[in-house]
CSV table of C-alpha atoms in Angstrom, one decimal:
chain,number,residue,atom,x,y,z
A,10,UNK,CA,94.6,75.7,128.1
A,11,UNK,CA,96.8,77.7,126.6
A,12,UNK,CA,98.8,80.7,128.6
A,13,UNK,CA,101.2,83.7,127.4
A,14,UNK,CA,103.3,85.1,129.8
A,15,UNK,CA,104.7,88.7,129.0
A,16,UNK,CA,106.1,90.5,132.3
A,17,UNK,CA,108.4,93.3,131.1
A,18,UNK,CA,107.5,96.8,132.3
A,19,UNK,CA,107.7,99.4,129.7
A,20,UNK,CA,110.7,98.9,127.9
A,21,UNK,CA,113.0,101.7,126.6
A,22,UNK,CA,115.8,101.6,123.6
A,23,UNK,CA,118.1,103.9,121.9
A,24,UNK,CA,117.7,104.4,118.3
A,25,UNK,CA,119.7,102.0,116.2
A,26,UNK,CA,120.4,99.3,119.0
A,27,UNK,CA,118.6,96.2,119.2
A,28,UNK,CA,116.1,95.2,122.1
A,29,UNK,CA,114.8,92.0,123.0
A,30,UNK,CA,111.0,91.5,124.3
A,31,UNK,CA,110.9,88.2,126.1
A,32,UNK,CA,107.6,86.0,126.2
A,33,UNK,CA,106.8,82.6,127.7
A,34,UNK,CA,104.2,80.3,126.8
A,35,UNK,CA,103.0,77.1,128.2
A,36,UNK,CA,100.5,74.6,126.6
A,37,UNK,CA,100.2,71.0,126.7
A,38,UNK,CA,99.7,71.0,123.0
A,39,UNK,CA,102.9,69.5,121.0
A,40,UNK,CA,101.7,71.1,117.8
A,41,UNK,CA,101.2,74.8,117.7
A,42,UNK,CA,102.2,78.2,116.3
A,43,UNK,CA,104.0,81.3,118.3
A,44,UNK,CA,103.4,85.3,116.9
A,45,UNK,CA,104.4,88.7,117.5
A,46,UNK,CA,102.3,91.4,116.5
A,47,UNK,CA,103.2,95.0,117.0
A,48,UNK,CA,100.1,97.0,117.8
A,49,UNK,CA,101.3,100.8,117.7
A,50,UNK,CA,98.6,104.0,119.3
A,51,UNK,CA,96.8,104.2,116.5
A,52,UNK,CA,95.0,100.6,117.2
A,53,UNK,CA,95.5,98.6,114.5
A,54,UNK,CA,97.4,94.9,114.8
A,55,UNK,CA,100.4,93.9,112.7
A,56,UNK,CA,101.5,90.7,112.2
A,57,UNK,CA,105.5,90.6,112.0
A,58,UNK,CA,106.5,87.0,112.6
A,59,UNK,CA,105.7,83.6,113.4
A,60,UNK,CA,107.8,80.2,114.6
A,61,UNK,CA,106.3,77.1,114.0
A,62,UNK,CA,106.8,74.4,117.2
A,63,UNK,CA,108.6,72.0,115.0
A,64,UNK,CA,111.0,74.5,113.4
A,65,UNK,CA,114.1,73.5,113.5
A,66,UNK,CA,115.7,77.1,112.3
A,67,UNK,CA,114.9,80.6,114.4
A,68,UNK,CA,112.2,82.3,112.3
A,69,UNK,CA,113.4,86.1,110.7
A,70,UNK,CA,111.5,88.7,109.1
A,71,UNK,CA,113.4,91.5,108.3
A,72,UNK,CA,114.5,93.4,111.5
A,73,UNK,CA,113.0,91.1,113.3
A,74,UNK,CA,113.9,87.3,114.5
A,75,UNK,CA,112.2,85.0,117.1
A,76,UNK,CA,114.6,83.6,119.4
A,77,UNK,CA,112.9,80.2,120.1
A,78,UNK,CA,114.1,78.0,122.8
A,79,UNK,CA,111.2,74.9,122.9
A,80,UNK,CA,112.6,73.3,126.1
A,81,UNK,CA,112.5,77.0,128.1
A,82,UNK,CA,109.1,77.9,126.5
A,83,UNK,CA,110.0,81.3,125.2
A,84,UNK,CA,109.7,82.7,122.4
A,85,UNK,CA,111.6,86.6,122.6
A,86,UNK,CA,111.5,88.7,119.8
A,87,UNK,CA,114.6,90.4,118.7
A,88,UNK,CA,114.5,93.6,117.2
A,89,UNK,CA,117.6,94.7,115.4
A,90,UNK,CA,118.8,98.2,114.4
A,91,UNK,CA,115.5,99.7,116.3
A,92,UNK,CA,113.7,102.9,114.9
A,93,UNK,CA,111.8,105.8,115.9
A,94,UNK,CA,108.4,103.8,114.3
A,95,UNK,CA,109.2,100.6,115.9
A,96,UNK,CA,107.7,102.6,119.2
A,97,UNK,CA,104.4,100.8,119.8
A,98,UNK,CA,103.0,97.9,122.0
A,99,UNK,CA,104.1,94.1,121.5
A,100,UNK,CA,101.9,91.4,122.1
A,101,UNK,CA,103.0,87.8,121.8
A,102,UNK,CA,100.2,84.8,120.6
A,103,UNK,CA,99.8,81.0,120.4
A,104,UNK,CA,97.8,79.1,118.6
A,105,UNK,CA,96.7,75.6,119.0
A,106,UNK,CA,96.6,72.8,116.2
A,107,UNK,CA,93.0,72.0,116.9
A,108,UNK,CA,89.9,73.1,114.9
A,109,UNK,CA,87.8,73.4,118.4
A,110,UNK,CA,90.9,75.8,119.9
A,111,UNK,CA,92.1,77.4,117.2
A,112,UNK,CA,91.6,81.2,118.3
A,113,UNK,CA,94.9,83.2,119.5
A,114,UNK,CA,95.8,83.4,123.0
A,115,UNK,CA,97.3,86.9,123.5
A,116,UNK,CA,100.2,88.1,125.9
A,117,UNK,CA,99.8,91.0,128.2
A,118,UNK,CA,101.8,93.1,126.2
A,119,UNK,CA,104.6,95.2,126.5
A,120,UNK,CA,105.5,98.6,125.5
A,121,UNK,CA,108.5,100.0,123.8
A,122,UNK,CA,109.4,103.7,123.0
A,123,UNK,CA,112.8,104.2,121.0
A,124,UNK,CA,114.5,106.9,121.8
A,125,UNK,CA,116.2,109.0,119.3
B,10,UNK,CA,95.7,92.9,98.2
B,11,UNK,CA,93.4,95.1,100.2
B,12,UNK,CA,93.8,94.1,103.8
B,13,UNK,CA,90.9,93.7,106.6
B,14,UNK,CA,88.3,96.3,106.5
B,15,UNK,CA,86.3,97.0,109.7
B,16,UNK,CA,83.6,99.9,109.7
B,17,UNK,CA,82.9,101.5,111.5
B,18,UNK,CA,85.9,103.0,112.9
B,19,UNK,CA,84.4,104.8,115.8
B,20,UNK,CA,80.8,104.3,117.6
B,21,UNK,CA,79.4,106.0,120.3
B,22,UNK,CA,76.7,104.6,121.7
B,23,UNK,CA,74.4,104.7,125.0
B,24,UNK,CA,73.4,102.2,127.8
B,25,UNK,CA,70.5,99.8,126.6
B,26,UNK,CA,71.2,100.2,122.7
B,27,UNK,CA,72.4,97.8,120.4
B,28,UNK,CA,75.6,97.8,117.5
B,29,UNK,CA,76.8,96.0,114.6
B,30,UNK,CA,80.1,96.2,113.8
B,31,UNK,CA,80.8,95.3,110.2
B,32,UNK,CA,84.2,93.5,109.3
B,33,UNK,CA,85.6,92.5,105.4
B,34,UNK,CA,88.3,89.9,105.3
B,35,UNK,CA,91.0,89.8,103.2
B,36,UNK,CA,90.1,88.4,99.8
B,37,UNK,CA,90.2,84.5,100.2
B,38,UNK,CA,90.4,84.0,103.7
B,39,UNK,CA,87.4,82.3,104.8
B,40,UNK,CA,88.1,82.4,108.6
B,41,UNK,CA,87.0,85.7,111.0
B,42,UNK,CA,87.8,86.2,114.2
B,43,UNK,CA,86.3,89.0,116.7
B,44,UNK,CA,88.7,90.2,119.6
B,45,UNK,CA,87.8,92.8,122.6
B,46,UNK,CA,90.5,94.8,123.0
B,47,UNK,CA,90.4,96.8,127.2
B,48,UNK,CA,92.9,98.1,129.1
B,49,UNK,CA,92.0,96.6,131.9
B,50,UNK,CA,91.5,92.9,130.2
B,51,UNK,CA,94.0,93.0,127.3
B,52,UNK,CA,93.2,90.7,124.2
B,53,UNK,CA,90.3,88.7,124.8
B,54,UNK,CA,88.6,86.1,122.1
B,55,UNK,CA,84.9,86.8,120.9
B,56,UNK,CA,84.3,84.2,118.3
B,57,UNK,CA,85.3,82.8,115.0
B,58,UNK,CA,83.6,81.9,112.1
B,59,UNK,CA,84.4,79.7,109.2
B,60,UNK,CA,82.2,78.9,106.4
B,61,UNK,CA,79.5,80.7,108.0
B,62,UNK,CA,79.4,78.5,110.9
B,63,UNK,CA,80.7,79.3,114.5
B,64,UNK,CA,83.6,77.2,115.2
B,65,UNK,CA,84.9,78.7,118.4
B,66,UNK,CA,83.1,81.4,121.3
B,67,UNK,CA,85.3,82.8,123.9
B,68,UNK,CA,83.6,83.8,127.4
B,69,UNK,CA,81.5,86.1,126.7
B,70,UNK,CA,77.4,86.8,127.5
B,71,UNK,CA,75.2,86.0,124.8
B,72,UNK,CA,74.9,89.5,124.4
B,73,UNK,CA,77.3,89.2,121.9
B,74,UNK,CA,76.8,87.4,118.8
B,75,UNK,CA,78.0,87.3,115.8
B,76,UNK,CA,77.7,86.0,111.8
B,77,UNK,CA,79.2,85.3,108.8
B,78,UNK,CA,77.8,85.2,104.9
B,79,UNK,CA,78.7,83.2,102.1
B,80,UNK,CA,81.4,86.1,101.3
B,81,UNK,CA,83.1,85.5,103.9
B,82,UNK,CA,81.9,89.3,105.1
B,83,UNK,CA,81.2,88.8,109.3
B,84,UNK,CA,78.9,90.7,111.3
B,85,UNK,CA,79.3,91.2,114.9
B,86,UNK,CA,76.1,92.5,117.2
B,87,UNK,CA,75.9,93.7,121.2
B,88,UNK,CA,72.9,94.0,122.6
B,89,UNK,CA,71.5,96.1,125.3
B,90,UNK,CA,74.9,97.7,125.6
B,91,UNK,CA,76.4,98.3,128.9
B,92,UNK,CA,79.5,100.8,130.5
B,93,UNK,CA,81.8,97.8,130.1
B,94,UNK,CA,81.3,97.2,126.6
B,95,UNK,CA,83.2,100.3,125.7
B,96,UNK,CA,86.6,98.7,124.1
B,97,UNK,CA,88.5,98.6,120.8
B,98,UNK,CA,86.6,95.3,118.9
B,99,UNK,CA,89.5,94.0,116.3
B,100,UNK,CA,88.7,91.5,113.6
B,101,UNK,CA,90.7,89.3,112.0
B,102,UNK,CA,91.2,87.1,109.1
B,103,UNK,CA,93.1,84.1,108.2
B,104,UNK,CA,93.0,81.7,105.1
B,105,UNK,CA,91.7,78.6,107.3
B,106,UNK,CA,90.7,77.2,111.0
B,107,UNK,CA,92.1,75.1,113.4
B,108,UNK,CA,96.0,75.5,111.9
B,109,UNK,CA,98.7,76.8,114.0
B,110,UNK,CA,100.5,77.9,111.3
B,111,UNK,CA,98.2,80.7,110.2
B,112,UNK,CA,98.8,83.8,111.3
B,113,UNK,CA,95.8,86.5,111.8
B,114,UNK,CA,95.8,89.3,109.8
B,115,UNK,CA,93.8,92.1,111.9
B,116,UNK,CA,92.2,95.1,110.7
B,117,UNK,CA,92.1,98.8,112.3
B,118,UNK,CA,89.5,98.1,114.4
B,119,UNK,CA,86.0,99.5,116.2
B,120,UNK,CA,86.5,101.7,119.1
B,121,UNK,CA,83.3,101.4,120.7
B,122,UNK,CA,82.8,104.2,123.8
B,123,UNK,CA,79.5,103.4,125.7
B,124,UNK,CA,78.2,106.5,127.5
């Protein structure tokens, strides 16, 4: 089974300085995929980044980059340069190579506000 | 590209009754997933169907059930609704199943109060 491990309280940033949301992850699976989505209060779910296990290179999107460390089991997100609408929930996800497990297994969450 | 459409946005229902939620992938993705979304819970796996066929249930009563057409279009039902049913009920689409390196693209979501 596949476990997500997110244990930061609410987390709080000052505009333009970058913040890191850690996340662990354990599975047994050697193949699999790590996300970050950023849900803010309205509800919806965005997907900002992914790192596949066998990348060999720290996955970026923008403002964002995945600080992956395989033989740790984490997977933080780094957000650079933070804004005022970067203020919203995290959630980090797996998923498994395997057709009969292929659904995403969901952190806790965490919550960042951004100060101005 | 339109994104994934879920309708409706808001339901308010009563103890006993039923709902279908209606969710509209994203044009060409052929896999949909159905997520209950409580506070108390977090992010929990519903189902996921691919080529109309269920592929994966999460732990859930078979209250819940779902289904998918040949558009790729998924319905999702609850039947004789209870308190604890009230959540926010996300879909999600992706192009295939069973590959890690998918990511889900969600849509906005059912918030589903149960009174």
């Amino acid at each position: 089974a596949q476990k997500i491990t997110q244990t930061q309280p609410g987390m709080f940033v000052q505009e333009k300085e970058a913040v890191t949301l850690d996340c662990t992850y354990d599975t047994s699976d050697q193949s699999y995929g790590l996300f970050w989505y950023k849900q803010p209060s309205s509800g919806e779910m965005i997907f900002l980044i992914y790192q596949g296990s066998y990348d060999e290179q720290n996955a970026t999107e923008g403002r964002y980059s995945l600080n992956f460390q395989k033989a740790r089991k984490s997977a933080n997100l780094v957000i650079s340069a933070s804004q005022l609408g970067d203020s919203a929930m995290y959630f980090c996800a797996m998923r498994v190579n395997t057709g009969a497990n292929s659904k995403l297994t969901f952190g806790k969450g965490i919550t960042l506000s951004v100060r101005p | 590209k339109a994104g994934v459409t879920q309708t409706p946005r808001y339901l308010i229902k009563t103890r006993g009754q039923q709902v279908t939620l209606s969710c509209s992938p994203i044009s060409g993705h052929r896999s949909v997933s159905w997520y209950q979304q409580t506070p108390g819970q977090g992010l929990q796996f519903l189902f996921e169907y691919f080529s109309e066929t269920q592929r994966n249930k999460g732990n859930f009563p078979g209250r819940f059930s779902g289904r998918q057409f040949s558009n790729s279009r998924s319905e999702m039902n609850v039947s004789t609704l209870e308190l604890g049913d009230s959540a926010l009920y996300l879909c999600a689409s992706s192009l295939g199943t069973g590959l890690s390196n998918q990511p889900q693209h969600f849509g906005d979501g059912t918030r589903l109060s149960i009174l």
